[in-house]
XYZ file of C-alpha atoms in Angstrom:
719
model
C 0.217 0.181 -0.212
C 2.775 2.342 0.635
C 4.805 1.444 -2.439
C 1.760 1.918 -4.227
C 1.077 5.595 -3.024
C 4.590 6.432 -3.271
C 4.640 5.302 -6.655
C 1.530 7.296 -7.398
C 2.912 10.436 -5.940
C 6.253 9.795 -7.761
C 4.629 9.824 -10.997
C 2.806 13.244 -10.504
C 4.292 16.404 -10.615
C 4.411 18.859 -7.951
C 1.195 20.873 -8.258
C 1.812 24.530 -8.966
C -0.482 25.556 -5.984
C 1.785 23.528 -3.623
C 4.804 25.252 -4.968
C 3.420 28.315 -4.349
C 2.367 27.272 -0.943
C 4.378 28.994 2.025
C 4.905 28.222 5.714
C 5.846 25.069 7.426
C 3.259 22.832 6.303
C 4.252 23.265 2.594
C 7.965 22.336 3.650
C 6.702 19.245 5.135
C 4.380 18.013 2.268
C 7.682 19.090 -0.250
C 9.612 17.005 1.781
C 7.446 13.983 2.000
C 6.997 14.076 -1.681
C 10.445 14.230 -2.529
C 11.300 11.111 -0.256
C 8.341 9.073 -2.056
C 9.856 9.881 -5.278
C 13.204 8.474 -4.270
C 11.539 5.243 -3.222
C 11.305 3.342 -6.569
C 8.222 0.940 -5.970
C 9.786 -1.539 -8.720
C 12.364 -2.251 -6.112
C 14.933 -0.912 -4.318
C 18.036 0.690 -5.737
C 21.023 2.013 -4.208
C 21.295 5.912 -4.089
C 24.648 7.527 -5.073
C 26.464 10.330 -3.812
C 25.449 13.609 -4.320
C 26.191 15.028 -7.446
C 24.006 17.793 -8.589
C 21.124 20.140 -7.377
C 17.967 20.576 -8.481
C 15.042 23.091 -7.716
C 12.213 21.490 -6.066
C 10.299 24.918 -5.394
C 11.207 27.686 -7.984
C 11.309 31.183 -6.691
C 8.443 33.466 -7.528
C 7.983 34.011 -11.142
C 7.712 37.815 -10.500
C 8.713 40.027 -7.733
C 9.263 43.659 -6.941
C 12.595 44.701 -7.174
C 14.088 44.565 -3.522
C 11.195 42.784 -2.254
C 11.420 39.153 -0.968
C 10.153 36.796 -3.172
C 6.509 35.686 -2.375
C 7.756 32.110 -3.011
C 11.362 31.287 -1.816
C 13.202 28.480 -3.630
C 13.828 25.100 -2.385
C 17.100 23.038 -3.493
C 17.313 19.415 -3.477
C 20.555 17.400 -3.335
C 20.589 14.734 -6.063
C 22.802 11.930 -6.882
C 24.017 11.469 -10.628
C 21.024 9.770 -11.386
C 18.695 12.372 -10.110
C 17.867 10.434 -6.926
C 17.344 12.608 -4.005
C 20.178 12.327 -1.695
C 19.735 12.632 2.152
C 22.572 14.888 3.233
C 22.709 17.098 6.023
C 24.972 20.216 6.237
C 25.621 20.972 2.571
C 25.787 24.862 2.209
C 24.035 26.205 -1.020
C 24.587 29.489 -2.384
C 22.188 31.653 -4.458
C 23.499 34.172 -7.064
C 21.708 36.033 -9.990
C 22.534 34.229 -12.999
C 21.165 36.562 -15.475
C 19.834 40.294 -15.417
C 22.059 41.700 -13.294
C 21.239 43.540 -10.053
C 21.782 42.704 -6.490
C 20.507 39.448 -4.958
C 19.598 40.318 -1.345
C 18.707 38.267 1.895
C 20.577 35.117 3.278
C 22.448 34.071 0.215
C 23.151 30.421 1.788
C 21.170 27.785 2.797
C 22.128 24.371 4.345
C 20.494 21.116 3.713
C 18.860 19.292 5.973
C 18.862 15.643 6.521
C 16.615 15.135 3.648
C 19.249 16.723 1.506
C 16.889 19.803 1.048
C 17.927 23.415 1.453
C 15.284 25.890 1.872
C 16.148 29.998 1.198
C 13.584 32.138 3.251
C 14.212 35.764 2.431
C 15.847 36.437 -1.165
C 14.988 39.186 -3.150
C 16.482 40.893 -6.137
C 17.281 44.571 -6.456
C 17.866 46.074 -9.995
C 16.077 47.287 -12.951
C 12.812 46.108 -13.980
C 13.399 42.956 -16.380
C 13.784 39.141 -16.447
C 16.471 37.258 -14.021
C 17.417 33.816 -13.266
C 18.899 32.699 -10.295
C 21.715 30.229 -9.745
C 22.041 27.750 -7.175
C 25.780 26.396 -6.275
C 27.228 24.049 -4.025
C 30.960 22.980 -3.736
C 31.810 19.956 -6.177
C 28.236 19.643 -7.245
C 26.452 20.565 -10.433
C 24.424 23.832 -9.971
C 20.776 24.594 -10.858
C 19.358 27.603 -12.515
C 15.990 28.899 -11.711
C 13.009 29.758 -14.218
C 12.704 33.179 -15.242
C 11.873 35.864 -12.507
C 10.222 39.160 -13.911
C 11.664 41.739 -11.557
C 9.404 44.843 -11.411
C 9.677 47.999 -9.953
C 9.891 47.953 -6.404
C 8.558 50.412 -3.615
C 9.738 53.792 -3.451
C 13.056 54.137 -1.377
C 14.789 57.324 -2.451
C 14.331 60.241 -4.464
C 16.686 61.365 -7.597
C 16.900 64.498 -9.086
C 16.063 64.266 -12.752
C 16.336 67.952 -13.335
C 18.877 70.004 -11.323
C 18.189 73.312 -10.011
C 19.958 76.339 -11.899
C 23.515 76.386 -11.022
C 23.408 80.299 -10.907
C 20.487 82.158 -9.164
C 19.870 85.595 -7.791
C 18.870 86.075 -4.297
C 15.056 86.114 -3.946
C 14.662 85.481 -7.593
C 12.701 82.169 -8.750
C 15.401 79.581 -10.055
C 15.377 79.896 -13.558
C 15.379 76.084 -14.015
C 13.125 74.533 -11.261
C 14.316 71.131 -9.794
C 12.231 67.697 -10.755
C 12.575 64.645 -8.701
C 11.782 61.185 -9.401
C 10.532 58.405 -7.030
C 12.946 55.430 -7.039
C 13.153 52.065 -5.824
C 16.143 50.413 -4.057
C 17.387 49.547 -7.479
C 17.193 52.916 -8.877
C 13.915 52.253 -10.786
C 11.672 55.102 -11.466
C 8.530 54.485 -9.106
C 5.114 55.484 -10.666
C 3.619 56.590 -7.230
C 1.299 59.548 -6.879
C 0.515 61.884 -3.724
C 3.984 61.379 -2.207
C 5.032 64.666 -0.473
C 8.550 65.976 -1.499
C 9.977 68.661 0.422
C 12.757 70.973 -0.490
C 15.287 72.352 2.107
C 18.297 74.346 2.049
C 21.297 71.665 2.734
C 24.231 73.973 2.960
C 24.910 77.782 2.788
C 22.230 78.818 4.743
C 19.261 81.380 3.888
C 15.673 80.946 3.138
C 14.078 78.639 0.633
C 11.035 80.644 -0.825
C 8.326 79.241 -2.718
C 6.265 76.254 -2.440
C 8.600 74.034 -0.784
C 6.589 70.816 -0.735
C 5.155 69.020 -3.855
C 3.170 65.999 -4.743
C 4.332 63.453 -6.855
C 2.016 62.886 -9.823
C 1.139 59.262 -11.155
C 4.652 58.682 -12.674
C 6.099 59.703 -9.262
C 7.448 62.773 -10.541
C 7.666 65.862 -8.238
C 8.085 68.917 -10.069
C 8.891 72.265 -8.196
C 7.716 75.607 -9.976
C 8.409 78.714 -7.857
C 11.477 77.987 -5.742
C 13.937 80.815 -4.652
C 16.762 81.268 -2.348
C 16.971 84.180 -0.464
C 20.320 84.831 1.286
C 23.842 86.039 1.115
C 25.909 85.529 -2.071
C 27.582 82.272 -2.064
C 27.000 78.582 -2.909
C 24.163 76.583 -1.793
C 22.866 72.894 -1.882
C 19.382 72.065 -1.660
C 18.042 68.988 0.082
C 14.696 66.828 -1.164
C 13.322 64.562 1.173
C 10.170 62.485 1.477
C 8.853 60.374 4.170
C 10.548 57.179 4.806
C 12.654 57.588 1.614
C 16.139 58.366 1.097
C 16.498 62.050 0.253
C 18.951 63.440 -2.247
C 20.980 66.732 -2.356
C 21.227 68.996 -5.371
C 24.303 70.300 -7.344
C 25.914 73.385 -6.155
C 23.763 76.738 -6.697
C 25.782 79.727 -6.763
C 23.587 82.694 -5.205
C 24.310 86.061 -6.520
C 22.579 89.300 -5.546
C 18.781 89.639 -6.298
C 17.192 92.745 -7.366
C 17.490 95.774 -5.234
C 14.722 95.814 -2.491
C 16.270 97.914 0.185
C 18.577 100.309 1.322
C 21.164 99.930 4.034
C 23.484 102.453 5.903
C 27.049 101.353 5.363
C 28.641 104.625 6.911
C 26.213 106.239 9.572
C 26.174 109.886 9.537
C 28.007 111.659 12.809
C 26.715 110.725 15.961
C 26.678 114.553 16.814
C 26.493 117.466 14.802
C 26.312 121.431 15.385
C 22.932 122.939 13.947
C 23.695 124.371 10.441
C 27.174 122.710 10.233
C 27.787 119.851 7.648
C 28.328 116.474 9.130
C 31.689 115.612 9.859
C 31.086 111.839 8.710
C 28.578 111.948 6.061
C 26.283 108.927 5.124
C 26.788 106.408 2.758
C 24.468 103.872 1.608
C 24.093 100.571 -0.110
C 21.455 99.014 -2.488
C 20.874 95.633 -1.196
C 18.381 92.787 -2.261
C 16.103 91.083 0.260
C 18.873 89.080 1.835
C 21.231 92.031 2.417
C 23.480 91.380 -0.388
C 25.262 94.502 -1.886
C 23.444 94.971 -5.396
C 25.643 96.956 -7.962
C 23.380 99.106 -9.856
C 23.811 102.650 -11.190
C 21.390 105.247 -11.268
C 19.018 104.889 -8.367
C 18.030 108.027 -6.484
C 18.617 108.140 -2.837
C 16.737 110.974 -0.869
C 17.301 111.879 2.351
C 14.941 113.410 4.773
C 14.587 114.051 8.531
C 12.865 111.236 9.942
C 12.272 112.225 13.469
C 13.061 115.452 15.733
C 12.238 118.060 12.785
C 14.342 120.746 11.504
C 15.564 121.422 8.016
C 17.964 119.052 6.275
C 20.536 121.000 4.189
C 22.975 120.235 1.554
C 22.679 117.592 -1.454
C 19.573 115.714 -0.295
C 19.446 113.427 -3.492
C 22.281 111.182 -4.599
C 22.537 108.846 -7.282
C 23.915 105.469 -6.793
C 27.083 104.483 -8.583
C 27.914 101.257 -10.401
C 28.664 99.416 -7.154
C 25.225 100.606 -5.924
C 26.418 103.036 -3.529
C 25.293 106.574 -2.817
C 27.675 108.739 -1.130
C 26.050 111.935 0.415
C 28.304 115.100 0.989
C 27.653 118.502 2.740
C 24.653 117.294 4.672
C 23.600 119.260 7.757
C 20.466 119.758 9.968
C 19.449 123.111 11.132
C 17.101 123.000 14.199
C 16.489 122.772 17.812
C 19.304 121.109 20.041
C 18.151 117.199 20.452
C 18.046 113.988 18.841
C 17.551 113.631 15.276
C 17.131 110.619 12.675
C 17.430 110.727 8.923
C 15.408 108.486 6.630
C 16.653 107.283 3.269
C 14.538 106.157 0.771
C 14.620 105.114 -3.198
C 11.179 104.582 -4.823
C 9.791 101.121 -4.495
C 12.483 100.009 -2.185
C 12.510 99.538 1.495
C 14.178 102.749 2.975
C 16.654 102.882 5.846
C 16.810 104.918 9.087
C 20.074 105.997 10.557
C 21.189 106.090 14.123
C 20.599 108.821 16.397
C 22.264 112.162 15.504
C 22.316 114.650 18.492
C 22.219 118.147 17.370
C 24.155 120.859 19.246
C 24.038 124.397 18.808
C 26.018 125.769 15.690
C 28.019 129.041 15.539
C 26.287 132.195 16.856
C 24.519 133.758 14.105
C 22.101 136.099 15.820
C 20.836 137.668 19.102
C 17.541 137.213 20.650
C 16.317 139.044 23.706
C 15.450 136.655 26.634
C 14.244 139.514 28.846
C 12.572 142.122 27.183
C 13.349 145.837 28.764
C 10.656 147.373 30.685
C 7.543 147.951 28.459
C 7.271 151.377 30.048
C 9.637 153.563 31.693
C 10.302 156.976 33.091
C 12.505 159.257 31.045
C 15.998 159.295 32.265
C 15.013 156.939 34.991
C 17.066 153.322 34.968
C 14.601 150.809 33.069
C 13.058 148.753 36.028
C 13.638 145.745 33.818
C 16.960 145.613 32.269
C 17.426 143.707 28.767
C 18.724 140.272 28.882
C 20.001 138.812 25.273
C 21.227 135.507 24.279
C 23.450 134.367 21.369
C 21.770 131.860 19.231
C 22.578 129.958 16.098
C 20.696 130.019 12.758
C 18.209 127.445 14.188
C 17.646 129.786 17.728
C 19.615 127.355 19.775
C 21.217 129.287 22.832
C 25.097 129.303 21.806
C 27.396 129.440 25.079
C 30.087 131.691 23.978
C 31.975 134.000 26.559
C 33.192 137.716 25.602
C 31.011 138.875 22.824
C 30.501 142.504 23.249
C 26.693 143.486 22.803
C 25.882 147.120 22.255
C 22.566 148.866 22.689
C 21.250 151.931 20.825
C 17.748 153.128 20.378
C 16.342 151.975 17.122
C 12.905 154.104 16.796
C 11.832 157.172 18.761
C 14.907 159.193 19.093
C 16.111 160.422 22.690
C 19.503 159.560 24.579
C 20.097 156.184 25.734
C 21.980 156.370 28.978
C 23.734 153.797 31.244
C 26.591 151.464 30.260
C 25.610 150.856 26.706
C 27.830 147.530 25.963
C 27.492 144.428 27.909
C 29.736 141.155 27.277
C 28.337 137.549 27.044
C 29.162 135.327 29.793
C 30.059 131.557 29.410
C 26.683 130.688 28.385
C 26.275 133.359 25.859
C 24.162 135.514 27.977
C 24.793 139.429 27.924
C 22.772 141.375 30.614
C 22.478 144.996 30.891
C 22.104 146.690 34.095
C 21.848 150.259 34.121
C 19.977 151.522 30.702
C 17.995 154.635 30.717
C 16.198 156.322 27.941
C 15.892 160.221 28.318
C 13.505 161.700 25.925
C 10.001 162.975 24.935
C 7.091 160.540 26.208
C 6.018 157.997 23.323
C 7.016 154.575 22.258
C 10.671 153.547 21.765
C 12.368 150.360 20.614
C 15.995 149.253 21.388
C 18.487 147.563 18.937
C 21.245 145.426 20.184
C 24.004 144.302 18.196
C 27.328 142.178 18.122
C 29.955 141.743 15.524
C 29.314 139.314 12.889
C 25.546 138.072 14.154
C 22.161 139.258 13.227
C 20.870 141.701 15.935
C 17.681 142.015 17.782
C 15.246 144.825 18.446
C 13.168 144.971 21.377
C 9.258 145.351 22.077
C 8.126 148.895 22.399
C 8.954 150.759 25.431
C 6.591 153.459 26.243
C 8.438 156.294 27.929
C 6.507 158.364 30.506
C 7.764 161.579 31.991
C 10.710 161.270 34.344
C 10.717 163.179 37.822
C 10.352 166.737 37.690
C 13.834 168.413 37.128
C 12.798 171.868 35.387
C 10.156 174.311 34.723
C 9.160 175.697 31.406
C 6.748 178.405 30.353
C 3.903 177.297 28.449
C 2.115 180.664 28.563
C 4.628 183.561 28.561
C 3.296 186.783 30.584
C 2.257 189.551 28.793
C 4.823 191.048 26.321
C 3.892 194.592 27.559
C 2.122 195.635 30.559
C 1.285 198.889 32.216
C 3.360 199.594 35.365
C 1.092 198.330 38.383
C -1.384 196.629 36.348
C -2.143 192.999 36.276
C -0.805 191.230 33.122
C -3.384 190.607 30.809
C -1.771 187.409 29.947
C -0.676 185.700 33.045
C 2.158 183.201 33.021
C 1.449 179.488 33.061
C 4.216 176.954 33.756
C 4.749 173.350 33.571
C 6.957 170.853 35.409
C 9.133 168.825 33.162
C 11.694 166.194 33.461
C 15.036 166.520 32.008
C 13.860 165.396 28.702
C 11.230 168.337 28.641
C 8.155 165.937 29.101
C 5.668 167.355 30.944
C 5.520 165.901 34.360
C 1.868 165.394 36.041
C 2.821 166.405 39.933
C 0.400 168.286 41.859
C 1.456 170.326 44.872
C 4.853 172.001 43.683
C 5.045 175.686 44.443
C 6.379 177.827 41.824
C 7.610 181.213 42.744
C 7.590 184.262 40.518
C 10.385 187.148 40.863
C 11.837 190.058 38.604
C 14.761 188.545 37.125
C 16.074 191.657 34.999
C 15.162 195.320 35.222
C 14.131 195.957 38.697
C 10.810 197.035 40.255
C 8.344 195.730 42.440
C 6.144 192.474 41.471
C 2.682 192.412 42.536
C 0.079 189.919 42.980
C 0.169 186.112 44.261
C 3.876 185.330 43.934
C 3.168 181.707 44.424
C 1.470 179.197 42.264
C 0.800 175.647 43.018
C 0.881 172.950 40.398
C -2.278 171.321 39.793
C -2.491 167.282 38.955
C -1.209 168.005 35.476
C 1.784 169.747 36.981
C 0.564 173.095 35.885
C 1.123 176.138 37.783
C -1.047 179.060 36.833
C -0.608 182.532 37.846
C -3.630 184.847 38.032
C -2.710 188.475 39.191
C 0.779 189.357 38.730
C 1.557 192.807 37.908
C 4.723 194.654 37.622
C 5.449 198.213 39.231
C 8.533 200.100 37.870
C 10.186 202.397 35.635
C 9.351 201.762 31.816
C 11.778 199.463 30.121
C 11.903 195.782 29.898
C 11.722 193.219 32.534
C 12.011 189.605 32.901
C 10.395 186.993 35.421
C 11.959 184.021 37.059
C 10.216 181.265 38.147
C 11.549 178.705 40.366
C 10.388 175.609 42.462
C 12.396 173.385 44.816
C 14.472 170.771 43.219
C 13.704 171.884 39.550
C 15.660 174.209 37.297
C 13.990 177.383 36.936
C 13.040 179.468 33.845
C 12.927 182.813 32.937
C 10.368 184.659 30.984
C 10.564 186.669 27.631
C 10.930 190.375 28.062
C 7.860 192.406 29.518
C 7.732 196.054 28.176
C 6.319 198.000 31.081
C 4.402 200.837 30.041
C 3.506 203.807 32.087
C 0.362 203.207 34.379
C -2.305 205.234 34.883
C -1.605 208.563 36.570
C -1.640 208.165 40.212
C 0.465 211.368 40.933
C 1.662 214.558 39.700
C 5.669 215.553 40.074
C 7.394 218.396 39.742
C 9.811 218.142 36.751
C 10.694 222.024 36.863
C 10.764 223.330 40.391
C 9.543 226.885 40.956
C 12.691 229.413 41.722
C 14.426 228.772 44.925
C 13.966 232.686 45.909
C 11.675 235.071 44.534
C 10.800 238.736 45.551
C 7.402 238.957 47.127
C 4.957 239.720 44.596
C 7.206 239.190 41.570
C 6.633 236.213 39.723
C 9.204 233.373 40.022
C 11.741 233.714 37.373
C 11.382 229.885 36.977
C 7.858 228.686 36.881
C 7.095 225.314 38.133
C 6.354 222.628 35.636
C 4.587 219.440 36.544
C 4.108 215.961 35.076
C 1.412 213.388 35.470
C 2.999 210.032 36.597
C 1.881 206.478 37.415
C 2.670 204.912 40.804
C 6.094 203.915 39.751
C 7.072 207.606 38.684
C 6.548 206.967 34.937
C 5.480 210.155 33.019
C 1.998 209.385 32.151
C 0.835 211.257 28.792
C -2.641 212.106 29.269
C -3.961 215.770 28.439
C -6.712 217.282 30.274
C -5.949 217.064 33.860
C -5.959 220.631 35.914
C -2.984 220.887 38.076
C -3.736 223.309 40.932
C -1.109 225.275 42.901
C -1.486 226.575 46.326
C 0.860 228.024 48.980
C 1.822 224.684 50.979
C 3.662 226.189 53.887
C 4.796 229.889 54.902
C 1.509 231.706 53.917
C 1.187 234.646 51.750
C -0.675 234.972 48.623
C 0.095 233.257 45.433
C -0.384 235.277 42.505
C -0.818 234.315 38.962
C -2.711 231.590 36.870
C -2.896 228.723 39.848
C -4.581 226.178 37.926
C -3.074 224.697 34.734
C -4.358 221.910 32.264
C -2.008 219.103 31.196
C -1.084 218.700 27.721
C -0.937 215.589 25.391
C 2.440 214.677 27.185
C 0.817 214.901 30.773
C 2.772 218.245 31.479
C 1.367 221.097 33.413
C 3.397 224.297 32.837
C 2.702 227.199 35.060
C 3.455 230.847 33.881
C 3.419 234.039 36.319
C 3.127 232.617 39.690
C 4.347 234.580 42.401
C 3.824 234.737 46.292
C 3.178 237.928 47.903
C 4.134 237.826 51.687
C 6.610 238.439 54.014
C 10.109 237.440 53.419
C 10.752 233.657 54.115
C 10.434 230.405 53.062
C 7.507 228.905 51.431
C 6.865 225.663 49.442
C 4.116 225.128 46.988
C 1.463 222.339 46.866
C 0.433 220.979 43.402
C -2.648 218.730 43.186
C -4.929 216.865 40.527
C -8.134 215.634 41.852
C -7.788 211.850 42.589
C -3.981 211.911 42.125
C -1.378 212.143 44.693
C -0.008 215.721 44.586
C 3.372 217.227 44.789
C 5.357 219.816 47.011
C 7.784 222.054 45.730
C 11.129 222.764 47.090
C 11.619 225.618 49.282
C 10.902 229.271 47.640
C 12.757 231.712 49.693
C 10.816 234.844 49.532
C 12.675 238.431 49.613
C 11.401 241.811 49.575
C 9.797 243.099 46.639
C 10.186 246.550 45.098
C 9.774 249.287 47.432
C 6.166 250.319 47.341
C 5.774 252.226 50.534
C 7.415 253.801 53.633
C 6.706 252.704 57.060
C 7.854 254.553 60.398
C 10.012 252.122 62.136
C 10.583 254.839 64.912
C 8.158 257.397 65.669
C 9.395 261.085 66.086
C 9.237 262.371 70.055
C 5.669 262.597 70.940
C 6.600 265.909 72.427
C 9.219 268.442 71.380
C 10.132 271.979 71.818
C 9.525 273.930 68.789
C 12.587 274.644 66.993
C 14.349 272.004 69.158
C 15.611 268.910 67.567
C 13.111 266.199 68.360
C 14.590 264.049 71.265
C 13.520 261.057 68.892
C 14.183 261.525 65.403
C 11.671 259.394 63.103
C 13.251 256.612 61.367
C 11.506 255.382 58.086
C 11.998 252.000 56.085
C 11.185 251.484 52.496
C 9.024 248.424 52.251
C 7.406 246.422 49.431
C 3.907 245.924 49.019
C 3.780 243.127 51.546
C 5.424 245.585 54.035
C 8.862 243.775 53.700
C 11.514 246.100 54.361
C 13.443 247.060 51.042
C 16.994 247.435 51.230
C 17.212 249.995 48.838
C 19.936 252.728 49.030
C 19.429 256.514 47.719
């Protein structure tokens, strides 16, 4: 029965399904069948030594490259007659017989007790195509497998089929974009869609722009479309990777500068600069690409402006780049207040650059400014309550600390005299402070001008000059140019208190005294007038008594310089008296007209001759008695003169005076007139003859007779 079964199995080929079986059960079956085949049921024959190898299980007819065969080969030792040889421990080696490639897995297998050697992990890695395997053992004839059709294996790596551009500008799309292919371990292109391939920079640094991960198409091809490298110039390598696959690195890409996208400052402007003065260190700018590489490009206009801090940027504020893409400024300066500034530099369509901080200090002094204005009002000739203070400044108005600059003050508008110390020198802070300025002049507005060498001056605000302290008197109304003696002036003098500049001083209560300055006489009326609130003193009843001539009046007040009036021509006043301008004879014979007749003159109170006609002057004997003969009343002529004629005094010898009078006037008395006897007109017995006498006898008392004039005055007359 056994033999029959064995014979049956010996005559049958090993079915294909069984060859394809895997696992322990399949191996047991194969070994069993091989044993049966060796036992020839026709009768026992002796088995020879192993002479060759035979493949009892062919490897898979097809396999993916690099993938273990689904059906691994089983090799049997046979003798020369083809009978299985049960021999353990023979080492068999597998190798690729045809088609090339790499045989992977455990390439040796050792026979078991049945002389069978089973391989378990063989694979072929290589290009797609047909392969055969060769199995060898020392001193034995080998065996060659059936054809194994190797197909593409699973993707294991990436390969670059199109390298990226060898030259590229930073930030600019690569002219030639990379294309990659999925490969299996044997380098076969793997047709597999949807595998994400990621590009990164492998060396050289920078930033990879664009879509850095793309998916393979159905052919396993990943095509990049918009890669760019942004970075410093130099060589780069790109790496391409995919999950679980071996990546690949590109050939060298030499990166050059990209298009200019920005400006950078290669030389900063000076960290500090004086206002209005060119920077010691002028800014220099460079065109750069997005990665900061210097871009050599001629003709870009770079414009500088003040970014922060305000002020005015002076000099050539626009410069064109040279062939190296460099813009070099010259002559830039900032005029403005002290403090920090930054400059901004720009080119159309490019990102600009901002400088580091520039600390602006004061420039050279170019002007004076008034930090403390002089008093807005001041009394003429009085030190200004608030004295001006000036500051040296630069063109931007910054205070300049400069010692020793001489500042001179002068009146700018309004005339007058500027008093005090007219110059002041600046201190270490550039400040000039005046201390004693005064303005003497008429009331009104003034401005002061302040100047210094080589700088622009300054003009003060308005100073309203008011009157100073009273220092003098002035006549605003002169007394009458002519006035009758003793008569109140028709025009009374009016005086004004004034300061040294002649400004009217409003000061009440100052007593002004009038006196005669020249010409003598007597000043009548109220001689002191008191100033009112406007500083005005008005006289009301002044008169002058004195001889006719010109007079001047003097007016004085305590603490003030007086003033003298114009000439006042004194004319005769009203007649107040009569005076004798020709005295009657100093002696006269009684009853005989005066050899010198009296002449009288009308006069005013000051004795000035008054020329008024028609006044009747009457003469009478004032002292000594007697009879005044002749025309005793005479009327004044146009000169106010009354001339008597024919006056005589009849009376006893002796002294007489005459009195002359005019109604309502003060009369006049003559000097003494000594009356002598007149012409004899009669005899008088001074000694009577004896009252009894004898006839013919000399009278005891002889008579004595005296010649006498009509007045009975003894007349001394001989013969």
